[in-house]
Each structure stands twice: as C-alpha cells, then as structure tokens.
C-alpha cells in the first residue's frame, strides 16, 4: 500500500513538472514571439525607434525566462535563441533593418520549433 | 565539474529511491521486464551526468516514469495470471523422470551444455538422479532429485530433533537490531541481560545472535591496530 502511495505521489509530481514545463515554454514563446512579431512589423514599416524598443523587449522577456527554460529544454537551444535575440539588438543599433527582418524571422522560427518540439504529438513521439 | 558532481549525486539518489520503491525483487532474481527496467534506468541516469547541457529533469522524469510503470505492472501481474504469463512467461520442464524433453529445450534455445551446466550448479552430476528439472521464468533452473538420490532427513531416519527455530542477529556492530526480535521472542532488556551475563557491553559487540531457545552466540569486536 505504501508503495502504491509513493508511486501515486511520484505520478502527481511528474504531471506537475510536465505541466510546468509546458507552461514555461508556451509562455516564453508567446511573450517573446509577440514582441518579435511586433518588432518585425515596426521594421517593415521603417519605424526604427519602435523596432529598437520591441527588440529590446523581446530580449528582456527572454532573459527573464532563460533560467526556467534551461530546466526544461537543452541548454544549447536556449543559448542559440539568446544569441539570436542579442544579435537583433545589434542589428537595430546598426540601423540595418533588412538584415534585422531576416534574423528576426529566424528567431521566430527557432521559437516555433522549440514550442512545437515540446508538444505531445505523434510526430514528436516517433 | 561541480555541476557534474551535483547531478551525479542527485541522479544516484533518484535511482536508489527508484530501486527501493520497485522493491527487493529488483535486487534479487529478475524477470525480463525488471531486467529491462533496470538497464533503462541505469542508461537514463548517465545521460544527464555526461551531458550537462541536457536538462537533468528529463532524466529524472524518465526514471520516475519507469519506476511508476514497473510498480503498476507488478500490481497488475499480481492480479492477472494471463498478463503475468504474457510478460514473465511460464516455467518449462526440461527433464522428466531422468528423460530430457528436447522439444522444451528447443523452445528455450537451451543447449545440452547449458542444461548440464545448470544441473552442476544445482550439485547434480548425473542425469539419472533428476526427477524434474524446471527452467523458471527468471532463467534459473530448479531441480528435484529422485527419491533415491535425495539426502535422508531426520524424520526418515527416525531421529528425534528439537526445533531450534530462527537464530537472529540482535546486535550488529555495537548497535541493537530489532527487525527479528519479535520472531525469536526476545526483548531489548533480555539482550542487555544476556550481554551482562557474558560480561560484554553493547558497544564492544561485533555480532550477537540469539535463537528461539534463548541461546546466544557472541562475537566481540577486534581491537583495531
């Protein structure tokens, strides 16, 4: 009986950990993704100031969640995303908006992959 | 390096807890599913230790899930004969009344050398002495000797013997052990009295056993040089 109780408790902890991981990743994808998309729109419309502010916001949203993200996904992926977002700030500072748009799109694709790869789906399982 | 050290300790503790929850069967003779679980757990534990960029939580979650599945499966196989047969298989008789069942051996992919080796491990050196040889679900062989080959028992020789019951360790390495005290019907106070009778103190005792009749055997600690 005590063994069943231990297993039950462990099962609950697993569910809690997996749910927490899912929410952390989704939350990061949403907040950073929204900021990136907004910065892309601003860059496409030529608004440099807004692009700079939104790129900085994307980076700060990511930095806030970086520690929690590292608990649930591979550190290399977190590092790559962080580097990509840092690069965006540099590109805005250099006022190279076409390159900024290309790199921002890459960052969005990386975010999509991270979010997609952690979803429970048949393709991910196999 | 410190990260590796901490992960090693954490995963070691997780594996130990997992093995304890799965129960003593994991440490003794294993069924096929138990062997698979143990191998998987050991492999899963090494991945986050070797690659510190892998989230440790992935390894820990996978180990815990395996423990949960194993315990759940154990409970289900306890209740269901059919499932137990599917997962663990069933014992197979390979020798009957001294005659080898070659079809049974083929089904187990057991060679003659394997059979004779297993018989020797059971202290049997002559096939004619074997009444039954059974290969158990964990791969071990159980052997029943023919009546003529079995050692004679006290009751067969009509020799009266007294039942001494269990002889249990009550003091180990200077500390009182209470796991078997109830089985041999002894109390800590009685143990103290026995020690006093033998002129020994608890801290000086390496091992003390007592049987159901109250007979004590004492081994004192050697003086360390």
mmCIF file of C-alpha atoms in Angstrom, chain B residues 29-122:
data_model
loop_
_atom_site.group_PDB
_atom_site.id
_atom_site.type_symbol
_atom_site.label_atom_id
_atom_site.label_comp_id
_atom_site.label_asym_id
_atom_site.label_seq_id
_atom_site.Cartn_x
_atom_site.Cartn_y
_atom_site.Cartn_z
ATOM 1 C CA UNK B 29 16.402 -12.642 -9.425
ATOM 2 C CA UNK B 30 14.903 -10.527 -12.148
ATOM 3 C CA UNK B 31 12.057 -11.183 -14.516
ATOM 4 C CA UNK B 32 12.538 -9.962 -18.126
ATOM 5 C CA UNK B 33 10.590 -6.736 -17.605
ATOM 6 C CA UNK B 34 12.514 -5.990 -14.414
ATOM 7 C CA UNK B 35 15.826 -6.507 -16.197
ATOM 8 C CA UNK B 36 14.725 -4.134 -18.963
ATOM 9 C CA UNK B 37 13.669 -1.513 -16.419
ATOM 10 C CA UNK B 38 16.946 -1.736 -14.517
ATOM 11 C CA UNK B 39 19.035 -1.398 -17.680
ATOM 12 C CA UNK B 40 16.944 1.544 -18.913
ATOM 13 C CA UNK B 41 17.173 3.329 -15.577
ATOM 14 C CA UNK B 42 20.935 2.996 -15.456
ATOM 15 C CA UNK B 43 21.269 4.336 -19.005
ATOM 16 C CA UNK B 44 18.854 7.212 -18.368
ATOM 17 C CA UNK B 45 20.791 8.225 -15.276
ATOM 18 C CA UNK B 46 24.082 8.522 -17.164
ATOM 19 C CA UNK B 47 22.839 10.806 -19.944
ATOM 20 C CA UNK B 48 22.355 13.985 -17.847
ATOM 21 C CA UNK B 49 25.594 13.222 -15.969
ATOM 22 C CA UNK B 50 27.654 13.008 -19.139
ATOM 23 C CA UNK B 51 25.961 15.895 -20.957
ATOM 24 C CA UNK B 52 25.464 18.774 -18.540
ATOM 25 C CA UNK B 53 23.586 20.711 -21.221
ATOM 26 C CA UNK B 54 20.792 18.143 -21.111
ATOM 27 C CA UNK B 55 18.144 19.151 -18.600
ATOM 28 C CA UNK B 56 18.559 16.895 -15.548
ATOM 29 C CA UNK B 57 14.793 16.966 -15.188
ATOM 30 C CA UNK B 58 14.391 14.971 -18.423
ATOM 31 C CA UNK B 59 16.422 12.095 -16.975
ATOM 32 C CA UNK B 60 14.741 12.285 -13.569
ATOM 33 C CA UNK B 61 11.242 12.325 -15.076
ATOM 34 C CA UNK B 62 12.044 9.370 -17.345
ATOM 35 C CA UNK B 63 13.423 7.349 -14.407
ATOM 36 C CA UNK B 64 10.411 8.112 -12.222
ATOM 37 C CA UNK B 65 8.025 7.161 -15.033
ATOM 38 C CA UNK B 66 9.813 3.829 -15.459
ATOM 39 C CA UNK B 67 9.542 3.202 -11.706
ATOM 40 C CA UNK B 68 5.820 4.022 -11.763
ATOM 41 C CA UNK B 69 5.187 1.794 -14.789
ATOM 42 C CA UNK B 70 7.166 -1.062 -13.241
ATOM 43 C CA UNK B 71 5.317 -0.903 -9.919
ATOM 44 C CA UNK B 72 1.951 -0.586 -11.694
ATOM 45 C CA UNK B 73 2.813 -3.581 -13.882
ATOM 46 C CA UNK B 74 3.855 -5.592 -10.819
ATOM 47 C CA UNK B 75 0.490 -4.962 -9.189
ATOM 48 C CA UNK B 76 -1.418 -5.832 -12.349
ATOM 49 C CA UNK B 77 0.541 -9.072 -12.915
ATOM 50 C CA UNK B 78 -0.130 -9.939 -9.267
ATOM 51 C CA UNK B 79 -3.862 -9.924 -10.020
ATOM 52 C CA UNK B 80 -3.857 -11.260 -13.573
ATOM 53 C CA UNK B 81 -2.450 -14.713 -14.352
ATOM 54 C CA UNK B 82 -2.838 -14.146 -18.071
ATOM 55 C CA UNK B 83 -0.851 -10.927 -18.084
ATOM 56 C CA UNK B 84 1.784 -12.498 -15.858
ATOM 57 C CA UNK B 85 2.206 -15.342 -18.337
ATOM 58 C CA UNK B 86 2.478 -12.887 -21.235
ATOM 59 C CA UNK B 87 5.100 -10.712 -19.552
ATOM 60 C CA UNK B 88 7.062 -13.196 -17.447
ATOM 61 C CA UNK B 89 6.448 -16.376 -19.404
ATOM 62 C CA UNK B 90 5.956 -19.669 -17.602
ATOM 63 C CA UNK B 91 8.237 -22.292 -16.095
ATOM 64 C CA UNK B 92 9.225 -25.060 -18.502
ATOM 65 C CA UNK B 93 10.008 -28.648 -17.551
ATOM 66 C CA UNK B 94 13.113 -29.793 -19.420
ATOM 67 C CA UNK B 95 13.791 -33.088 -17.619
ATOM 68 C CA UNK B 96 11.097 -35.542 -16.523
ATOM 69 C CA UNK B 97 11.982 -38.732 -14.650
ATOM 70 C CA UNK B 98 15.567 -38.540 -15.931
ATOM 71 C CA UNK B 99 14.444 -38.069 -19.568
ATOM 72 C CA UNK B 100 15.348 -34.847 -21.407
ATOM 73 C CA UNK B 101 12.436 -33.060 -23.092
ATOM 74 C CA UNK B 102 14.233 -31.981 -26.259
ATOM 75 C CA UNK B 103 11.256 -30.045 -27.641
ATOM 76 C CA UNK B 104 11.136 -27.989 -24.432
ATOM 77 C CA UNK B 105 14.879 -27.350 -24.691
ATOM 78 C CA UNK B 106 14.495 -26.210 -28.315
ATOM 79 C CA UNK B 107 11.693 -23.839 -27.317
ATOM 80 C CA UNK B 108 14.015 -22.284 -24.727
ATOM 81 C CA UNK B 109 17.039 -22.367 -27.062
ATOM 82 C CA UNK B 110 18.776 -24.266 -24.307
ATOM 83 C CA UNK B 111 21.782 -26.339 -25.336
ATOM 84 C CA UNK B 112 22.894 -29.584 -23.735
ATOM 85 C CA UNK B 113 25.904 -27.753 -22.309
ATOM 86 C CA UNK B 114 23.581 -25.180 -20.728
ATOM 87 C CA UNK B 115 21.458 -27.957 -19.239
ATOM 88 C CA UNK B 116 24.390 -29.875 -17.811
ATOM 89 C CA UNK B 117 25.970 -26.652 -16.517
ATOM 90 C CA UNK B 118 22.760 -25.695 -14.720
ATOM 91 C CA UNK B 119 22.474 -29.176 -13.245
ATOM 92 C CA UNK B 120 26.033 -28.961 -11.956
ATOM 93 C CA UNK B 121 25.240 -25.586 -10.367
ATOM 94 C CA UNK B 122 22.470 -27.443 -8.543
#
